[in-house]
Each structure stands twice: as structure tokens, then as C-alpha cells.
Amino acid sequence: MLGISIFVADRTLEDNVKYMEQMKAAGCTEIFTSLHMPEDDIGQLKEKLLEIANAARRLGMDLMADISGKALEKFSFPFLLDAGVTGLRMDFGFSADEIAAYSQQMKIALNASTLTPEFLTALQEHHICLENTQAWHNYYPRPETGLDKEAFIAKNRWLQAEGIMTMAFIPGDGLKRKPLFHSLPTLEKHRNQSSFLAYLELEKDCAVDKIFVGDLTLSEGSQIQFQRYKDGIIPLRVTQELPYALWDTVHRNRLDAARDVVRSETARTDQERFVMTRSIAPMHTNKRPRGTITVDNYLYGRYEHELQITLRDLPAHEAVNVIGHVIEEDLPLLDYVRQGGRRFSFTAAT
């Protein structure tokens, strides 16, 4: 499940709504916003919150708001319900009985990193509604302060075992948020990684149920990756070196997945779509480092037209033409593409 962050003071309403529409097309279902603002800005923030809530309602997206106990007093709970806020992240300033009471009326997100078994027991004693309760990790603007993966996974597994949904942030690769502009991930290792790769790692390996983009926007290239993944396809950004028609189609790694390469099960059976000529002459028969895209030429006999991506460094072969490379930033995605039956596609690197 993919979500985005909207900070109403950082961009215009028009820009925020446009981004919401783009990300809805990319599979986004939920919005996170913050209601931590100076006292003098409460009236203005209420107006902006109503505008974002109306746009979210039109797009069919849930709206979760981060709020403190003091800020909730100024907004009032009835106002937030009427505005269309569907959930509150209650990080500080709330007692166990208050949180439990609010959980009977809407979704509640607790701080996943600081939630303890003792406080969870107190919440249960006050009859918290676990079906409405989630545990959200923070994002960390300052470099070197993000969480360690191992401890993060352990906490998430405990939370899930208690029946609580988990959530974490990935960095965006578009506009960064002031004042540091160093991206907003939960895990420190993700700070300078691609947004899509960070998403896959959280989803596949880290016991995370919901994933939000922490920064202001995703780049157009990342939005395309998420749009394709919504349909079960892992898109790889590549450089193109020869005019083989690799684009705008979906490949599938063979079910009998190879150790050394990803093999497109489609390329040899649908030659008209993938090659410019029925007979492929030897050309660019170079070394094949990890991430090299190749097509077999006529010297490989019945394997001619076989399209592969190398999973490890391989030597040059007179019957294998090099036609492109997965960009370095997307090389870790090959660990997910290598699974038998995995669907993937190519998109030109910008």
C-alpha cells in the first residue's frame, strides 16, 4: 500500500492537488499530513486542511494527520471528523485512555519506534480498538539518524504479532523538504537510494504493511515505476545502445529461473516485437557485467533472439550481443526480477 506526504505550508494548493492526482494514478491510496503549526497559523491551517481533505475525498484517498495533544485541543476532534480526516497519528501528549477512546471513532496511528509492551498493555486495558490501530515509524531528516534495518524488522514483527498494522517512510527523489533537504526516510540505508528500490525492500523484507513517501514529491521516472508496479511489473531503467524494440512491452522471467541471467520467455517466440531483423548478426559482443542486457545472435543457432539480463559478471561471447545496461541505481532491483515468473519491463533512463 503506497501513500504520500502533503505539507500544506510547503507548496501551493494547486501543486499539491496535481501531485495527489498523479500519485493516485501511480497506485497511491492514502495521504499523510502534519498539523504541527505555530499557534497563530491555526485558522489558516484549518482552511488549507479542508482544501486538501476535499481533494482527497474526490480522489478516494484516505487522509491521516499527525497531531499533538495541544494541537488537537485547538482544532477540536469534531472539526477534524467533519473535515474528512480519516485518522490521526498521536505521537505525544495523549494518555492511554484518550488514545483508546479515539480508536473507537477513527483510525489511530501510534509511534512504532517508541511503543513498548507496557504501554500496549495499558492501551488494551482501556479497550483500544486494534482494528483501528496502526503503528507508524518516523522519518528522519538529519543524515545518520535513520533506523537500523535489523532492529526495525524485529519491532515490526512484534507489532504484527500483536495484530497491529505497521508503516514506514521511503525517501522521495523529487522536491525535498526544508530545512535540510536530505530526504525523509525511516531507514538510514534508504537515504540516498531510489524510492522504488526502498519501497520494494520494505514491502518484501521488512514486515511493513504500509509505505509512504516522506518527501514532497516523486520524480516522473519514479512515478512511472510505481505505475507499472501497480500492475505487477518491475520496471528497470536502462541505457539503450542498439535499436532493438525493447520498450512498451512486458517480459517475464522463465519459471525455471537461471542462476546467472534473467531470461525473457517472450523474446524468442515474439520476434517481430523485439528485433529489427529476423537474422541477428554478431555485434558488440563485449564483456557482460551485472545488469547487461543481451540478445543472442545467429551464431547461437536455435537460441537466436534470446533476450537476457546478466545477474553476475560474465565474459564476452561471440554469440551474445550487448544491447544495453540497467542503470547502476536500479541494479539492486535485479534481486527481485530474478524470481521465476517475475514480470518486468524496460524504461529509458532520463
Short mmCIF file of C-alpha atoms in Angstrom, two decimals:
data_model
loop_
_atom_site.label_atom_id
_atom_site.label_comp_id
_atom_site.label_asym_id
_atom_site.label_seq_id
_atom_site.Cartn_x
_atom_site.Cartn_y
_atom_site.Cartn_z
CA MET A 1 0.00 0.00 0.00
CA LEU A 2 1.52 3.30 -1.15
CA GLY A 3 0.93 6.71 0.44
CA ILE A 4 2.31 10.23 0.02
CA SER A 5 3.04 13.18 2.29
CA ILE A 6 1.40 16.55 1.72
CA PHE A 7 2.74 19.51 3.69
CA VAL A 8 0.28 22.32 3.09
CA ALA A 9 2.69 25.13 4.01
CA ASP A 10 5.43 23.98 1.60
CA ARG A 11 3.59 24.06 -1.75
CA THR A 12 0.57 25.74 -3.29
CA LEU A 13 -2.81 24.04 -3.19
CA GLU A 14 -2.71 23.70 -6.96
CA ASP A 15 0.66 21.95 -6.90
CA ASN A 16 -0.40 19.67 -4.05
CA VAL A 17 -3.64 18.62 -5.74
CA LYS A 18 -1.85 17.98 -9.06
CA TYR A 19 0.65 15.76 -7.27
CA MET A 20 -2.17 13.93 -5.48
CA GLU A 21 -3.80 13.21 -8.86
CA GLN A 22 -0.52 11.96 -10.34
CA MET A 23 0.14 9.68 -7.41
CA LYS A 24 -3.40 8.33 -7.41
CA ALA A 25 -2.65 7.13 -10.95
CA ALA A 26 0.54 5.51 -9.58
CA GLY A 27 -1.45 3.47 -7.07
CA CYS A 28 -1.44 5.82 -4.08
CA THR A 29 -4.37 5.31 -1.70
CA GLU A 30 -3.56 7.46 1.33
CA ILE A 31 -2.18 10.86 2.32
CA PHE A 32 -0.19 11.88 5.38
CA THR A 33 -0.13 15.49 6.56
CA SER A 34 1.10 17.30 9.65
CA LEU A 35 -0.92 19.61 11.86
CA HIS A 36 2.03 20.76 13.95
CA MET A 37 1.98 24.51 13.33
CA PRO A 38 2.53 27.68 15.38
CA GLU A 39 -0.50 28.91 17.29
CA ASP A 40 -1.05 31.96 15.07
CA ASP A 41 -1.43 29.74 12.00
CA ILE A 42 -4.29 27.54 13.21
CA GLY A 43 -7.02 29.42 11.33
CA GLN A 44 -5.10 29.39 8.06
CA LEU A 45 -4.12 25.75 8.53
CA LYS A 46 -7.76 24.77 9.02
CA GLU A 47 -8.63 26.30 5.64
CA LYS A 48 -5.77 24.50 3.90
CA LEU A 49 -6.64 21.23 5.61
CA LEU A 50 -10.23 21.49 4.37
CA GLU A 51 -8.99 22.04 0.81
CA ILE A 52 -6.68 19.01 0.93
CA ALA A 53 -9.39 16.89 2.60
CA ASN A 54 -11.88 17.80 -0.13
CA ALA A 55 -9.41 16.86 -2.85
CA ALA A 56 -8.61 13.58 -1.06
CA ARG A 57 -12.30 12.75 -0.79
CA ARG A 58 -12.78 13.44 -4.53
CA LEU A 59 -9.88 11.12 -5.38
CA GLY A 60 -10.98 8.40 -2.96
CA MET A 61 -7.85 8.73 -0.79
CA ASP A 62 -7.69 8.47 3.00
CA LEU A 63 -6.17 11.35 4.96
CA MET A 64 -4.06 10.72 8.08
CA ALA A 65 -2.97 13.74 10.14
CA ASP A 66 -0.07 13.96 12.59
CA ILE A 67 -1.19 15.87 15.67
CA SER A 68 -0.19 16.55 19.27
CA GLY A 69 -2.48 16.72 22.25
CA LYS A 70 -2.17 20.52 22.40
CA ALA A 71 -2.90 20.92 18.67
CA LEU A 72 -5.95 18.66 18.92
CA GLU A 73 -7.40 20.98 21.54
CA LYS A 74 -7.11 23.88 19.08
CA PHE A 75 -8.55 22.01 16.09
CA SER A 76 -11.18 20.02 18.02
CA PHE A 77 -11.98 16.43 17.25
CA PRO A 78 -15.44 17.18 15.75
CA PHE A 79 -13.84 19.63 13.28
CA LEU A 80 -11.37 17.00 12.08
CA LEU A 81 -14.14 14.42 11.64
CA ASP A 82 -16.31 16.86 9.70
CA ALA A 83 -13.33 17.96 7.58
CA GLY A 84 -12.83 14.40 6.34
CA VAL A 85 -9.71 13.40 8.26
CA THR A 86 -9.87 9.61 8.40
CA GLY A 87 -7.17 9.01 11.00
CA LEU A 88 -4.83 10.65 13.50
CA ARG A 89 -1.19 9.94 14.28
CA MET A 90 -0.91 10.53 18.02
CA ASP A 91 2.76 10.81 18.83
CA PHE A 92 2.85 12.71 22.13
CA GLY A 93 0.53 14.43 24.57
CA PHE A 94 -2.05 11.65 24.84
CA SER A 95 -2.81 9.23 27.67
CA ALA A 96 -3.64 5.56 27.14
CA ASP A 97 -7.31 6.08 27.92
CA GLU A 98 -7.56 9.03 25.47
CA ILE A 99 -5.96 7.05 22.65
CA ALA A 100 -8.22 4.07 23.33
CA ALA A 101 -11.30 6.31 23.27
CA TYR A 102 -10.33 7.93 19.94
CA SER A 103 -9.67 4.47 18.44
CA GLN A 104 -13.37 3.71 18.82
CA GLN A 105 -14.18 6.53 16.38
CA MET A 106 -11.42 6.57 13.74
CA LYS A 107 -8.05 5.12 12.71
CA ILE A 108 -5.24 5.81 15.16
CA ALA A 109 -1.51 5.62 14.44
CA LEU A 110 0.97 5.23 17.30
CA ASN A 111 4.72 5.79 17.19
CA ALA A 112 6.04 2.36 16.19
CA SER A 113 9.61 3.03 17.29
CA THR A 114 8.73 4.08 20.84
CA LEU A 115 5.72 1.83 21.51
CA THR A 116 6.51 -0.59 24.36
CA PRO A 117 4.80 -3.78 25.53
CA GLU A 118 3.91 -1.99 28.76
CA PHE A 119 2.13 0.87 27.02
CA LEU A 120 0.37 -1.54 24.66
CA THR A 121 -0.90 -3.44 27.70
CA ALA A 122 -2.22 -0.16 29.14
CA LEU A 123 -4.00 0.58 25.86
CA GLN A 124 -5.57 -2.87 25.88
CA GLU A 125 -6.74 -2.40 29.46
CA HIS A 126 -8.59 0.70 28.24
CA HIS A 127 -10.16 -1.38 25.42
CA ILE A 128 -8.32 0.07 22.44
CA CYS A 129 -9.80 -0.99 19.10
CA LEU A 130 -6.90 -2.85 17.49
CA GLU A 131 -8.71 -2.97 14.15
CA ASN A 132 -8.39 0.82 14.02
CA THR A 133 -4.86 0.93 15.44
CA GLN A 134 -1.67 1.19 13.40
CA ALA A 135 1.98 1.72 14.29
CA TRP A 136 3.86 4.31 12.25
CA HIS A 137 7.59 4.86 12.24
CA ASN A 138 9.03 8.37 11.93
CA TYR A 139 11.01 9.79 9.05
CA TYR A 140 14.45 11.22 9.89
CA PRO A 141 15.52 14.47 8.17
CA ARG A 142 19.06 14.57 9.58
CA PRO A 143 21.58 12.22 7.93
CA GLU A 144 22.90 9.42 10.17
CA THR A 145 19.79 9.40 12.41
CA GLY A 146 17.61 6.92 10.49
CA LEU A 147 16.82 3.50 11.91
CA ASP A 148 18.85 0.31 11.60
CA LYS A 149 17.18 -2.36 9.48
CA GLU A 150 17.63 -5.30 11.87
CA ALA A 151 16.04 -3.65 14.91
CA PHE A 152 13.36 -2.15 12.69
CA ILE A 153 12.30 -5.58 11.41
CA ALA A 154 12.24 -7.03 14.91
CA LYS A 155 9.93 -4.26 16.13
CA ASN A 156 7.64 -4.69 13.11
CA ARG A 157 7.33 -8.44 13.61
CA TRP A 158 6.37 -7.92 17.24
CA LEU A 159 3.74 -5.34 16.27
CA GLN A 160 2.26 -7.56 13.58
CA ALA A 161 2.13 -10.47 16.04
CA GLU A 162 0.07 -8.20 18.30
CA GLY A 163 -2.38 -7.57 15.45
CA ILE A 164 -1.16 -4.04 14.64
CA MET A 165 -0.52 -2.81 11.10
CA THR A 166 2.94 -1.28 10.52
CA MET A 167 4.00 1.70 8.43
CA ALA A 168 7.29 3.35 7.38
CA PHE A 169 8.58 6.10 5.07
CA ILE A 170 10.74 5.95 1.97
CA PRO A 171 12.65 8.92 0.51
CA GLY A 172 11.27 10.84 -2.43
CA ASP A 173 13.53 11.72 -5.36
CA GLY A 174 11.70 14.89 -6.41
CA LEU A 175 11.35 18.01 -4.28
CA LYS A 176 12.97 17.73 -0.85
CA ARG A 177 11.63 19.35 2.29
CA LYS A 178 13.34 22.22 4.05
CA PRO A 179 15.40 22.97 6.03
CA LEU A 180 17.96 20.18 5.42
CA PHE A 181 16.85 18.83 2.01
CA HIS A 182 18.45 15.43 2.77
CA SER A 183 15.31 13.32 2.15
CA LEU A 184 12.94 11.80 4.68
CA PRO A 185 13.40 8.02 5.08
CA THR A 186 12.74 5.78 8.05
CA LEU A 187 15.78 3.55 7.41
CA GLU A 188 19.12 5.31 7.16
CA LYS A 189 20.26 2.96 4.39
CA HIS A 190 17.48 4.32 2.16
CA ARG A 191 18.51 7.98 2.39
CA ASN A 192 20.26 8.05 -0.99
CA GLN A 193 18.63 5.02 -2.62
CA SER A 194 15.98 5.07 -5.31
CA SER A 195 12.46 5.48 -3.99
CA PHE A 196 11.22 2.38 -5.80
CA LEU A 197 14.04 0.18 -4.50
CA ALA A 198 13.42 1.37 -0.94
CA TYR A 199 9.73 0.56 -1.38
CA LEU A 200 10.44 -3.00 -2.56
CA GLU A 201 12.81 -3.67 0.32
CA LEU A 202 10.26 -2.53 2.90
CA GLU A 203 7.45 -4.46 1.25
CA LYS A 204 9.32 -7.71 0.65
CA ASP A 205 11.80 -7.92 3.51
CA CYS A 206 10.84 -5.71 6.46
CA ALA A 207 7.39 -6.71 7.77
CA VAL A 208 5.87 -3.38 6.69
CA ASP A 209 2.20 -3.15 5.73
CA LYS A 210 2.00 0.47 4.54
CA ILE A 211 4.67 2.63 2.91
CA PHE A 212 4.59 6.40 2.50
CA VAL A 213 6.83 8.75 0.54
CA GLY A 214 8.29 11.13 3.12
CA ASP A 215 9.46 13.91 0.81
CA LEU A 216 7.37 16.45 -1.07
CA THR A 217 7.31 14.64 -4.43
CA LEU A 218 8.50 11.72 -6.52
CA SER A 219 10.21 12.30 -9.86
CA GLU A 220 8.36 11.49 -13.05
CA GLY A 221 10.62 8.45 -13.56
CA SER A 222 9.76 7.05 -10.14
CA GLN A 223 6.07 7.69 -10.70
CA ILE A 224 6.28 5.57 -13.86
CA GLN A 225 7.96 2.79 -11.88
CA PHE A 226 5.15 2.77 -9.32
CA GLN A 227 2.51 2.87 -12.04
CA ARG A 228 3.98 -0.24 -13.65
CA TYR A 229 4.39 -1.98 -10.31
CA LYS A 230 0.71 -1.40 -9.59
CA ASP A 231 0.14 -3.89 -12.44
CA GLY A 232 2.64 -6.37 -11.04
CA ILE A 233 5.56 -5.30 -13.25
CA ILE A 234 9.04 -4.30 -12.06
CA PRO A 235 10.34 -1.60 -14.44
CA LEU A 236 14.08 -1.32 -15.00
CA ARG A 237 15.64 1.93 -16.15
CA VAL A 238 18.21 1.17 -18.82
CA THR A 239 20.54 2.71 -21.37
CA GLN A 240 19.85 1.71 -24.95
CA GLU A 241 22.80 1.11 -27.27
CA LEU A 242 21.28 -0.68 -30.27
CA PRO A 243 17.86 -0.21 -31.92
CA TYR A 244 16.14 -3.33 -30.61
CA ALA A 245 12.49 -2.69 -29.76
CA LEU A 246 12.66 -3.27 -26.01
CA TRP A 247 10.20 -0.63 -24.94
CA ASP A 248 6.48 -0.59 -24.20
CA THR A 249 6.16 -4.31 -23.60
CA VAL A 250 6.20 -6.72 -20.68
CA HIS A 251 8.71 -9.53 -20.31
CA ARG A 252 8.55 -12.45 -17.91
CA ASN A 253 11.46 -14.31 -16.41
CA ARG A 254 11.17 -18.01 -17.14
CA LEU A 255 9.65 -20.14 -14.41
CA ASP A 256 12.80 -22.28 -14.44
CA ALA A 257 14.86 -19.28 -13.36
CA ALA A 258 18.55 -19.42 -14.25
CA ARG A 259 21.38 -18.75 -11.81
CA ASP A 260 23.36 -16.33 -13.98
CA VAL A 261 20.77 -14.48 -16.06
CA VAL A 262 17.18 -13.37 -16.29
CA ARG A 263 15.70 -14.96 -19.43
CA SER A 264 12.76 -13.35 -21.18
CA GLU A 265 10.44 -16.23 -22.06
CA THR A 266 8.74 -14.00 -24.65
CA ALA A 267 11.57 -12.69 -26.83
CA ARG A 268 12.26 -15.83 -28.86
CA THR A 269 8.58 -16.55 -29.51
CA ASP A 270 7.59 -12.98 -30.44
CA GLN A 271 10.48 -11.95 -32.65
CA GLU A 272 8.65 -9.25 -34.60
CA ARG A 273 8.20 -7.16 -31.45
CA PHE A 274 11.71 -7.42 -30.09
CA VAL A 275 14.12 -7.23 -33.04
CA MET A 276 14.50 -5.17 -36.16
CA THR A 277 15.53 -8.13 -38.31
CA ARG A 278 14.90 -11.85 -38.27
CA SER A 279 18.62 -12.62 -38.56
CA ILE A 280 20.82 -11.03 -35.91
CA ALA A 281 24.45 -10.57 -36.91
CA PRO A 282 27.23 -10.59 -34.30
CA MET A 283 27.76 -7.07 -32.97
CA HIS A 284 29.00 -5.53 -29.70
CA THR A 285 29.98 -8.93 -28.35
CA ASN A 286 31.54 -7.35 -25.27
CA LYS A 287 32.03 -8.36 -21.66
CA ARG A 288 28.78 -8.59 -19.72
CA PRO A 289 28.93 -7.06 -16.23
CA ARG A 290 25.92 -7.49 -13.93
CA GLY A 291 22.91 -5.70 -15.40
CA THR A 292 23.93 -6.09 -19.04
CA ILE A 293 21.03 -6.61 -21.47
CA THR A 294 21.88 -9.00 -24.29
CA VAL A 295 20.35 -10.73 -27.30
CA ASP A 296 21.78 -13.91 -28.85
CA ASN A 297 22.85 -13.62 -32.49
CA TYR A 298 22.67 -16.26 -35.23
CA LEU A 299 25.88 -17.94 -34.02
CA TYR A 300 23.83 -19.37 -31.12
CA GLY A 301 21.63 -21.36 -33.50
CA ARG A 302 18.18 -22.01 -32.09
CA TYR A 303 18.85 -19.59 -29.20
CA GLU A 304 18.96 -16.66 -31.62
CA HIS A 305 16.75 -13.79 -30.35
CA GLU A 306 17.05 -14.92 -26.70
CA LEU A 307 16.99 -11.80 -24.54
CA GLN A 308 18.73 -11.84 -21.17
CA ILE A 309 19.84 -9.63 -18.29
CA THR A 310 23.01 -10.76 -16.54
CA LEU A 311 22.81 -11.33 -12.79
CA ARG A 312 26.56 -11.58 -12.37
CA ASP A 313 29.65 -10.53 -14.33
CA LEU A 314 30.04 -12.74 -17.40
CA PRO A 315 32.74 -12.81 -20.09
CA ALA A 316 32.27 -11.77 -23.69
CA HIS A 317 30.77 -14.39 -26.02
CA GLU A 318 30.85 -14.26 -29.80
CA ALA A 319 27.20 -15.33 -29.99
CA VAL A 320 25.85 -12.77 -27.49
CA ASN A 321 25.29 -9.12 -28.47
CA VAL A 322 25.28 -6.43 -25.78
CA ILE A 323 22.37 -4.07 -26.39
CA GLY A 324 22.10 -2.06 -23.18
CA HIS A 325 22.62 -1.86 -19.44
CA VAL A 326 20.43 -1.44 -16.39
CA ILE A 327 21.48 1.82 -14.73
CA GLU A 328 23.59 1.43 -11.60
CA GLU A 329 20.87 2.79 -9.31
CA ASP A 330 18.48 0.04 -10.42
CA LEU A 331 20.92 -2.89 -10.28
CA PRO A 332 19.60 -3.99 -6.84
CA LEU A 333 16.16 -4.44 -8.45
CA LEU A 334 17.57 -7.49 -10.23
CA ASP A 335 17.36 -9.38 -6.94
CA TYR A 336 13.57 -9.09 -7.24
CA VAL A 337 13.38 -9.67 -11.01
CA ARG A 338 15.41 -12.91 -10.80
CA GLN A 339 12.49 -14.84 -9.29
CA GLY A 340 10.89 -17.33 -11.66
CA GLY A 341 7.79 -15.91 -13.33
CA ARG A 342 8.50 -12.30 -12.33
CA ARG A 343 7.21 -9.76 -14.88
CA PHE A 344 9.46 -6.85 -15.81
CA SER A 345 9.80 -4.11 -18.37
CA PHE A 346 12.37 -1.61 -19.61
CA THR A 347 12.13 2.16 -19.49
CA ALA A 348 14.66 4.62 -20.84
CA ALA A 349 16.83 6.31 -18.23
CA THR A 350 16.48 10.08 -18.19
#
